[in-house]
PDB file of C-alpha atoms in Angstrom:
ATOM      1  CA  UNK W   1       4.670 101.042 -86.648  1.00 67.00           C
ATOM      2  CA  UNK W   2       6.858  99.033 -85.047  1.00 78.00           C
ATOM      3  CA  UNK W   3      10.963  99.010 -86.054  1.00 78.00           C
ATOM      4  CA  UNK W   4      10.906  95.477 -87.981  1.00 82.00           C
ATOM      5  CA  UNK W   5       7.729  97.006 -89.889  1.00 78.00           C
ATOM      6  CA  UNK W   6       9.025  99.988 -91.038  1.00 79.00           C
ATOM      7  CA  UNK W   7      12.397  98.137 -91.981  1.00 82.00           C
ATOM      8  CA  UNK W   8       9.780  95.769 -93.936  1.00 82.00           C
ATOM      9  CA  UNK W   9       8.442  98.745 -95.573  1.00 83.00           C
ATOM     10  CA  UNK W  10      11.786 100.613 -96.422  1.00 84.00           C
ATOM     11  CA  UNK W  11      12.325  97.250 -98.505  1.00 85.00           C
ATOM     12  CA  UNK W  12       8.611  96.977-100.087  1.00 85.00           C
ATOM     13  CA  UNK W  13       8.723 100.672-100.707  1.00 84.00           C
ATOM     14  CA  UNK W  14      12.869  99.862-102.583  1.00 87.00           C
ATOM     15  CA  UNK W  15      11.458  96.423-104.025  1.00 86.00           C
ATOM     16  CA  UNK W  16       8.581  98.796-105.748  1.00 86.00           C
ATOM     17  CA  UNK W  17      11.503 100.805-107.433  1.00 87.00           C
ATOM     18  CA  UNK W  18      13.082  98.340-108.476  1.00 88.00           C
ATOM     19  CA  UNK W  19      15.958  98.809-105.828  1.00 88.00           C
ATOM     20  CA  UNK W  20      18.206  96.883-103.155  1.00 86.00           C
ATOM     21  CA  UNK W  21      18.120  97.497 -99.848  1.00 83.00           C
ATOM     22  CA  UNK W  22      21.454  99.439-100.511  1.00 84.00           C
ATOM     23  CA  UNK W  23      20.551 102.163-103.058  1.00 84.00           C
ATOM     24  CA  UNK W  24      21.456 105.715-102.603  1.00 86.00           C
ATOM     25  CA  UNK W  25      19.363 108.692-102.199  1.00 87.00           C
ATOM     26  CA  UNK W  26      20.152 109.519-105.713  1.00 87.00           C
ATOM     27  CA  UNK W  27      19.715 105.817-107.066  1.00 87.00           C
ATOM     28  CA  UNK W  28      15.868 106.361-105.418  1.00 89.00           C
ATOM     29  CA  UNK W  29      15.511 109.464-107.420  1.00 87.00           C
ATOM     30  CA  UNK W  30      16.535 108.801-110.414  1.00 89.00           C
ATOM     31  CA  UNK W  31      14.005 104.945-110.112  1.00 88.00           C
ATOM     32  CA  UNK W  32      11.323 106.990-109.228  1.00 87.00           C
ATOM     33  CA  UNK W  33      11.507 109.290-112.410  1.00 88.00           C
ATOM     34  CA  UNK W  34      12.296 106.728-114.401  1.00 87.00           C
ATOM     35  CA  UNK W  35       9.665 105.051-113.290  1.00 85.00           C
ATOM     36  CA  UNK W  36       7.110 107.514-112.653  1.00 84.00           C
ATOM     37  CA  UNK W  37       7.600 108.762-116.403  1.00 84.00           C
ATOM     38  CA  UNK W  38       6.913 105.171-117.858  1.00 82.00           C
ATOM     39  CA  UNK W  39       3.237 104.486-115.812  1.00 78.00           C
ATOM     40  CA  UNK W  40       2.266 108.206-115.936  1.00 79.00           C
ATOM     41  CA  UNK W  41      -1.552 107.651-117.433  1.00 73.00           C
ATOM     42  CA  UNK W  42      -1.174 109.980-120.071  1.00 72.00           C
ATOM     43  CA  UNK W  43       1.314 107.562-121.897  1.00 66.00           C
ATOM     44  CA  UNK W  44      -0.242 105.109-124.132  1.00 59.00           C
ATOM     45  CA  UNK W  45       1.491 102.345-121.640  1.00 59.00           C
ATOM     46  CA  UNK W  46       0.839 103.948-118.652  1.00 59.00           C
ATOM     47  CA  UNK W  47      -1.426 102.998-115.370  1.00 71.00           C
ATOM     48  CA  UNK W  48      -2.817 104.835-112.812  1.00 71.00           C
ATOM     49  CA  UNK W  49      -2.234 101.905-110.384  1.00 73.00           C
ATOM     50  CA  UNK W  50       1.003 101.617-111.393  1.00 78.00           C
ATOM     51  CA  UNK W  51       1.892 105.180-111.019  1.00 80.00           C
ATOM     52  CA  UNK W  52       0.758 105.755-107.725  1.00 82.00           C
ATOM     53  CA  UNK W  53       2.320 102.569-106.219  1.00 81.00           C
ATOM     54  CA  UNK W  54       5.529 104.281-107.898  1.00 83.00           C
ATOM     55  CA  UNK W  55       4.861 108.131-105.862  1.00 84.00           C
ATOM     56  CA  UNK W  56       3.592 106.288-102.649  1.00 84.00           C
ATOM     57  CA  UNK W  57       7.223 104.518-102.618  1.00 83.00           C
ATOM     58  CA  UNK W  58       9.029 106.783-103.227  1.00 85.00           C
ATOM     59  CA  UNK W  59       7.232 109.548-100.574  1.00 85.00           C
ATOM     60  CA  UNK W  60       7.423 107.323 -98.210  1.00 82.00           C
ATOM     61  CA  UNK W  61      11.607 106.689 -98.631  1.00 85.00           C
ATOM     62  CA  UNK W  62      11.531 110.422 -98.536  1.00 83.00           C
ATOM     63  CA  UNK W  63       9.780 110.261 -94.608  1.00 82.00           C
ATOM     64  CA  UNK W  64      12.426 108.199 -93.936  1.00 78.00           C
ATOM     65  CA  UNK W  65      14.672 111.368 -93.276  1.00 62.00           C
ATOM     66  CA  UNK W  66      13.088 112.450 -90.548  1.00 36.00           C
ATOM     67  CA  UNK W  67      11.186 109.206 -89.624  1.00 36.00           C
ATOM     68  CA  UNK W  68      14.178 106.725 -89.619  1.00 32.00           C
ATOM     69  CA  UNK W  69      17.321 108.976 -89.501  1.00 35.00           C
ATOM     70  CA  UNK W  70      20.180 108.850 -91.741  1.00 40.00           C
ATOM     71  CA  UNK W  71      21.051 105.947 -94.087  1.00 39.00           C
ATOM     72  CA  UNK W  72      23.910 105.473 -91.280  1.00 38.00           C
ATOM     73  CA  UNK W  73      21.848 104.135 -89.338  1.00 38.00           C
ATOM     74  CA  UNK W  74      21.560 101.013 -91.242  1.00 36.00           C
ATOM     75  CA  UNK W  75      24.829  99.978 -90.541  1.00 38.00           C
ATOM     76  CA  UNK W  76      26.497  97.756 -87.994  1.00 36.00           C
ATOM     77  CA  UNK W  77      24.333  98.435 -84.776  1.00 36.00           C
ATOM     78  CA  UNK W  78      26.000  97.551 -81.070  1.00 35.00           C
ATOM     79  CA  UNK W  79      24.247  96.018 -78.258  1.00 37.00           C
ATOM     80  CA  UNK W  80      26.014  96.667 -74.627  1.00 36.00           C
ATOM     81  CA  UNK W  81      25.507  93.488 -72.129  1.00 39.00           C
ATOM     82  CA  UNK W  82      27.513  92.039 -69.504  1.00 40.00           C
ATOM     83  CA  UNK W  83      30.870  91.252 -71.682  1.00 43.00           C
ATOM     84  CA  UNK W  84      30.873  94.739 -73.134  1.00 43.00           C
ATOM     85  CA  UNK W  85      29.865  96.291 -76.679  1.00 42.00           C
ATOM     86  CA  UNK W  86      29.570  93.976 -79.580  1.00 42.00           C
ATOM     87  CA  UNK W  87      28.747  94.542 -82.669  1.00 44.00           C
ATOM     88  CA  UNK W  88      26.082  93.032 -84.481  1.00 43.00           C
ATOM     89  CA  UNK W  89      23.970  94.053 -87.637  1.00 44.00           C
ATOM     90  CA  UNK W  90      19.633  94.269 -88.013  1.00 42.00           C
ATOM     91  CA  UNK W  91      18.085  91.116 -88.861  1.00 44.00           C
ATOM     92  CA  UNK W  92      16.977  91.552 -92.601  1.00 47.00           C
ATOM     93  CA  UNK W  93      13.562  91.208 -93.059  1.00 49.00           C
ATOM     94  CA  UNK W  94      12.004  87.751 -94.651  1.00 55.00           C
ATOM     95  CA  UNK W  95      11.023  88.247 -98.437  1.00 64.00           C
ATOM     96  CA  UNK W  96       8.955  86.079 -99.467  1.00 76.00           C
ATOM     97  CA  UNK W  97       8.132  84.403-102.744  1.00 82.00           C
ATOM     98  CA  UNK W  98       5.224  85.663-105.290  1.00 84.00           C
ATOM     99  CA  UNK W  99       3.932  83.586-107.805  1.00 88.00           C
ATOM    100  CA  UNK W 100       2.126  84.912-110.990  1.00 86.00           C
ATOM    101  CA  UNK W 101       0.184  82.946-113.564  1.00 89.00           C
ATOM    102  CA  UNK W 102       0.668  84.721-117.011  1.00 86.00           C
ATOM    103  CA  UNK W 103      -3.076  85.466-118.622  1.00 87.00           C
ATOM    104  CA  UNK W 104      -3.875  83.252-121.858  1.00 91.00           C
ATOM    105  CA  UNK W 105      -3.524  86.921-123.469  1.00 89.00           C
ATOM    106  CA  UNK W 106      -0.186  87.470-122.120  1.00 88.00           C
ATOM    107  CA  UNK W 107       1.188  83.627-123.211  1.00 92.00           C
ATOM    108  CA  UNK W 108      -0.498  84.491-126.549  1.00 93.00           C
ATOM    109  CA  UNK W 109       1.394  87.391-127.118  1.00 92.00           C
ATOM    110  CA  UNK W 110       4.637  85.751-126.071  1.00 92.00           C
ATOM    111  CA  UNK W 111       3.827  82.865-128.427  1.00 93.00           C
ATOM    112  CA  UNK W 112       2.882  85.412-131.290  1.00 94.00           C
ATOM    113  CA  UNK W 113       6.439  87.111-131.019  1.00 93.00           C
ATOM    114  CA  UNK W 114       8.216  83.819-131.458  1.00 95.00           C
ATOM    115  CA  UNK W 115       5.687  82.267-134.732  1.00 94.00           C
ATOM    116  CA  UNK W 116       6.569  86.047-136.172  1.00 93.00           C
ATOM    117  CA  UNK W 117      10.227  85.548-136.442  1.00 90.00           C
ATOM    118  CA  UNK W 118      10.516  81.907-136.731  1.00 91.00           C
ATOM    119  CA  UNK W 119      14.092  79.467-136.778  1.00 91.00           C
ATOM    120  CA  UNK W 120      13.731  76.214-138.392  1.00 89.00           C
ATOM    121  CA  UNK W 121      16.123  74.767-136.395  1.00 90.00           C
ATOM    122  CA  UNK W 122      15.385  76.015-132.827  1.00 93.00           C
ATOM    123  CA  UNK W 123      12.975  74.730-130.324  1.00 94.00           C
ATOM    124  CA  UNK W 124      10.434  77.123-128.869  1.00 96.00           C
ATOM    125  CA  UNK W 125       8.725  78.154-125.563  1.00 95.00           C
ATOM    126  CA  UNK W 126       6.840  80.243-123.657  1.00 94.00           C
ATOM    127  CA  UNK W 127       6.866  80.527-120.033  1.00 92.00           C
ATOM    128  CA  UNK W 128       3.379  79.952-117.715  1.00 91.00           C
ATOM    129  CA  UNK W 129       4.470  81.612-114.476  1.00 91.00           C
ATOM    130  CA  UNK W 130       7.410  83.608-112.738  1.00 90.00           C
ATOM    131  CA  UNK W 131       7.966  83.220-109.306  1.00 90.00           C
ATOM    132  CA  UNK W 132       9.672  86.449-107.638  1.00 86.00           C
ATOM    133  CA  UNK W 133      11.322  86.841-104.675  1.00 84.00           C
ATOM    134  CA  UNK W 134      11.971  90.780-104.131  1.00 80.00           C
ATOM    135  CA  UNK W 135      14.249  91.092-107.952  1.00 81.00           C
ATOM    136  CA  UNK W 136      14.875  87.716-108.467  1.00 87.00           C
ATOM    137  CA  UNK W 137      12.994  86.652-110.938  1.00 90.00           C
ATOM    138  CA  UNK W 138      11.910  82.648-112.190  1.00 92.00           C
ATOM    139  CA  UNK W 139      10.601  82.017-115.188  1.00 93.00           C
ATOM    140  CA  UNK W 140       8.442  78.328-115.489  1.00 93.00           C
ATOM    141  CA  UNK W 141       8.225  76.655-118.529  1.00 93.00           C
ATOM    142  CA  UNK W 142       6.477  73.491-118.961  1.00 91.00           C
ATOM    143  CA  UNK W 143       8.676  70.703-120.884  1.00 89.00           C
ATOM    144  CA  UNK W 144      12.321  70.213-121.081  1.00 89.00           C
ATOM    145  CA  UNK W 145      14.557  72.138-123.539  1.00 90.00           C
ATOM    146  CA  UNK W 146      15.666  70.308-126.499  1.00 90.00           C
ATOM    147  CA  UNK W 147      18.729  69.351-128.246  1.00 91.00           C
ATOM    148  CA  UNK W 148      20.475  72.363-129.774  1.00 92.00           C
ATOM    149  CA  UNK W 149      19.318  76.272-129.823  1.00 93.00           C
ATOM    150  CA  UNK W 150      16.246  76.862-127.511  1.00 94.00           C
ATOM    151  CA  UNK W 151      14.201  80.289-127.250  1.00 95.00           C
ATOM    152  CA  UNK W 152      12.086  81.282-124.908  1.00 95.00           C
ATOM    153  CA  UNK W 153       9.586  84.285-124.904  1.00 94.00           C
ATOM    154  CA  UNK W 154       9.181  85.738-121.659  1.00 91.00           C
ATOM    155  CA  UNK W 155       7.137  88.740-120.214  1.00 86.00           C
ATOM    156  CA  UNK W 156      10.290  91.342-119.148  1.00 82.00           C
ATOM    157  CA  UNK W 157       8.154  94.333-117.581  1.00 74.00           C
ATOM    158  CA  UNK W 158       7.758  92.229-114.165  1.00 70.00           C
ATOM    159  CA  UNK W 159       9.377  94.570-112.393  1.00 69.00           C
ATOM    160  CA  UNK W 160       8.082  98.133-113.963  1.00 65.00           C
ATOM    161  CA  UNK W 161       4.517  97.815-113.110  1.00 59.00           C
ATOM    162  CA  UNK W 162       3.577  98.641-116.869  1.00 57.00           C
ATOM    163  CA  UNK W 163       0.257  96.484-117.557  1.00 59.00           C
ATOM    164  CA  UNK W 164       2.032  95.131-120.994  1.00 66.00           C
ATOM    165  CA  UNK W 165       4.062  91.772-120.723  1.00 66.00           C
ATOM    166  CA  UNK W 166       6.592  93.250-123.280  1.00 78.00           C
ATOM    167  CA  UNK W 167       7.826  89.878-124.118  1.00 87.00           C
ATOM    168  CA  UNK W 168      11.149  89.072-125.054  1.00 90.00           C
ATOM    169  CA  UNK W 169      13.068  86.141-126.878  1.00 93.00           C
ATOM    170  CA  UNK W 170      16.389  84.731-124.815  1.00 92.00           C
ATOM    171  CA  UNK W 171      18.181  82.204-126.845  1.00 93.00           C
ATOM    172  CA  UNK W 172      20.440  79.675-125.760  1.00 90.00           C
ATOM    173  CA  UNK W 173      22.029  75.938-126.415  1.00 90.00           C
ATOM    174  CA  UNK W 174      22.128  72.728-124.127  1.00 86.00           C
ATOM    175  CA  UNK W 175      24.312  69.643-125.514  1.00 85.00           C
ATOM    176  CA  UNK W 176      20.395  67.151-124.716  1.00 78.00           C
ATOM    177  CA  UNK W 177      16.698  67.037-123.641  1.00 72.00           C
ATOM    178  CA  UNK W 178      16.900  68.036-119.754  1.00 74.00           C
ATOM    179  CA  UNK W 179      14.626  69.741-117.464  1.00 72.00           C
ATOM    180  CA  UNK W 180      16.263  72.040-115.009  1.00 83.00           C
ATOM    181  CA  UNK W 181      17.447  75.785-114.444  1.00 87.00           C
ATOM    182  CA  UNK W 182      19.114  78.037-116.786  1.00 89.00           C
ATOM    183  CA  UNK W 183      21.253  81.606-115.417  1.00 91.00           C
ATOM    184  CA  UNK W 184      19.911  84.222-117.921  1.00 90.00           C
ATOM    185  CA  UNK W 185      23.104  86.227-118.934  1.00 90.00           C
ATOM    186  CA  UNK W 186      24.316  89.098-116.832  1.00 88.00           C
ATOM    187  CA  UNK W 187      24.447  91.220-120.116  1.00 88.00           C
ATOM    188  CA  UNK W 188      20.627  89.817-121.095  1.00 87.00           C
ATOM    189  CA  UNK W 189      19.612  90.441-117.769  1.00 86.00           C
ATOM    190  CA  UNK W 190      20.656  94.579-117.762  1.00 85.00           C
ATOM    191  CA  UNK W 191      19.464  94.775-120.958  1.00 85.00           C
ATOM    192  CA  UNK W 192      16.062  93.293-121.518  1.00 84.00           C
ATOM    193  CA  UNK W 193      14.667  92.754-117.642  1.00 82.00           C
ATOM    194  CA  UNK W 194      15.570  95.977-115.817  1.00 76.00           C
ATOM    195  CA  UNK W 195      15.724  96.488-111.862  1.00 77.00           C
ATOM    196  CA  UNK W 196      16.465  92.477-111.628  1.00 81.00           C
ATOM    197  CA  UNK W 197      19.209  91.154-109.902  1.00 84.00           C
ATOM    198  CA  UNK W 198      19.005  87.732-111.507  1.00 88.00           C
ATOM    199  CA  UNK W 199      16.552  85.680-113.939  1.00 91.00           C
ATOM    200  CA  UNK W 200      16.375  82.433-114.351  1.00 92.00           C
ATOM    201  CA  UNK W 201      14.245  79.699-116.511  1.00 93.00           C
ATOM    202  CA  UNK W 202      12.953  76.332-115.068  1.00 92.00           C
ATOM    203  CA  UNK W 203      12.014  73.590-117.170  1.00 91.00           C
ATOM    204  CA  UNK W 204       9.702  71.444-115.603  1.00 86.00           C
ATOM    205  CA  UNK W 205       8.994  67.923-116.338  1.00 73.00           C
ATOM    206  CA  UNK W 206       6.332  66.675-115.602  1.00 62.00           C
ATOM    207  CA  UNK W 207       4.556  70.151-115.551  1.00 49.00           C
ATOM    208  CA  UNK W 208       3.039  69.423-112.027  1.00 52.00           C
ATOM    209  CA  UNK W 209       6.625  69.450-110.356  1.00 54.00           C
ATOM    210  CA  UNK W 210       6.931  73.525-111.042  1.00 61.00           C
ATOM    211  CA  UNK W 211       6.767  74.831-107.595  1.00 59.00           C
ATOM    212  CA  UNK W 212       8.437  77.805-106.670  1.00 56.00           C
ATOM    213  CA  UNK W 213      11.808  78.136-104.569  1.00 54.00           C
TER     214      UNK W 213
END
């Protein structure tokens, strides 16, 4: 394995943890009990695949020791050539963007939670696809939100590896109809889509111009 490949899969292995490319030993074991506890097979939401992908990661951070060296060795690096040391830091490696189609199950089960606790006055949707880029997360939603309060049900276990969407409702208020982005809170965004580092929700109009980042 070559040095840009296992630098690639330091960051898969982080990115299946839900982790940054900056986490801590400890930070790595406390993701991969967390995580490891949730997809264990014996609980009723648990999967195998899930719960493999979850040890795999997290033995493979821990070859890192010996493979790889100290995290210190991520830091600045120096290169020596004819005008003397300079510093200069590892190229990061290119991420690049998955899309996933959400199952007619999965939209139906985002749709059910927002029919079984319905506001007269709000407009409602439910997203199609997410487009994620390591923990950045993209929600698509067909349509433009509306006047006034706007929900949206969207799947939140993206980044957990449990098979269940685990839908949930984020509210919010524009001033008129427009497509376009919205920043999910920093507060919604800790609480209801852990390991992300930011969510957003694109409203696309006409649904063919959804395309991913």
């Amino acid at each position: 394995m070559s040095p840009i490949q296992k630098v690639q899969a330091r960051a898969a292995a982080l990115e299946t943890l839900g982790l940054a490319g900056s986490a801590s030993p400890d930070d790595i074991r406390r993701a991969w009990k967390r995580l490891a506890f949730e997809t264990h097979p014996d609980k009723s939401a648990g999967e195998a695949g899930a719960f493999l992908g979850v040890n795999a990661a997290f033995e493979y951070l821990k070859s890192l020791k010996t493979d790889l060296g100290s995290e210190a060795d991520y830091g600045p690096a120096t290169h020596t050539g004819s005008a003397g040391t300079v510093p200069h830091r590892a190229v990061r490696p290119h991420i690049e963007t998955r899309t996933d189609h959400l199952a007619e199950d999965d939209i139906a089960e985002c749709r059910a939670l927002l029919e079984d606790d319905p506001l007269e006055d709000a407009a409602d949707h439910v997203a199609e696809a997410v487009h994620r880029k390591g923990r950045d997360l993209l929600y698509v939603v067909p349509g433009a939100a509306a006047p006034g309060l706007n929900r949206v049900a969207l799947p939140a276990a993206v980044l957990t590896g449990r098979r269940k969407v685990a839908p949930k409702i984020v509210s919010f208020r524009v001033a008129g109809s427009c497509a376009g982005e919205i920043l999910v809170p920093e507060e919604t965004r800790l609480t209801e889509f852990p390991g992300a580092r930011s969510v957003r929700i694109r409203f696309c109009q006409p649904p063919d111009d959804c395309g991913g980042e």
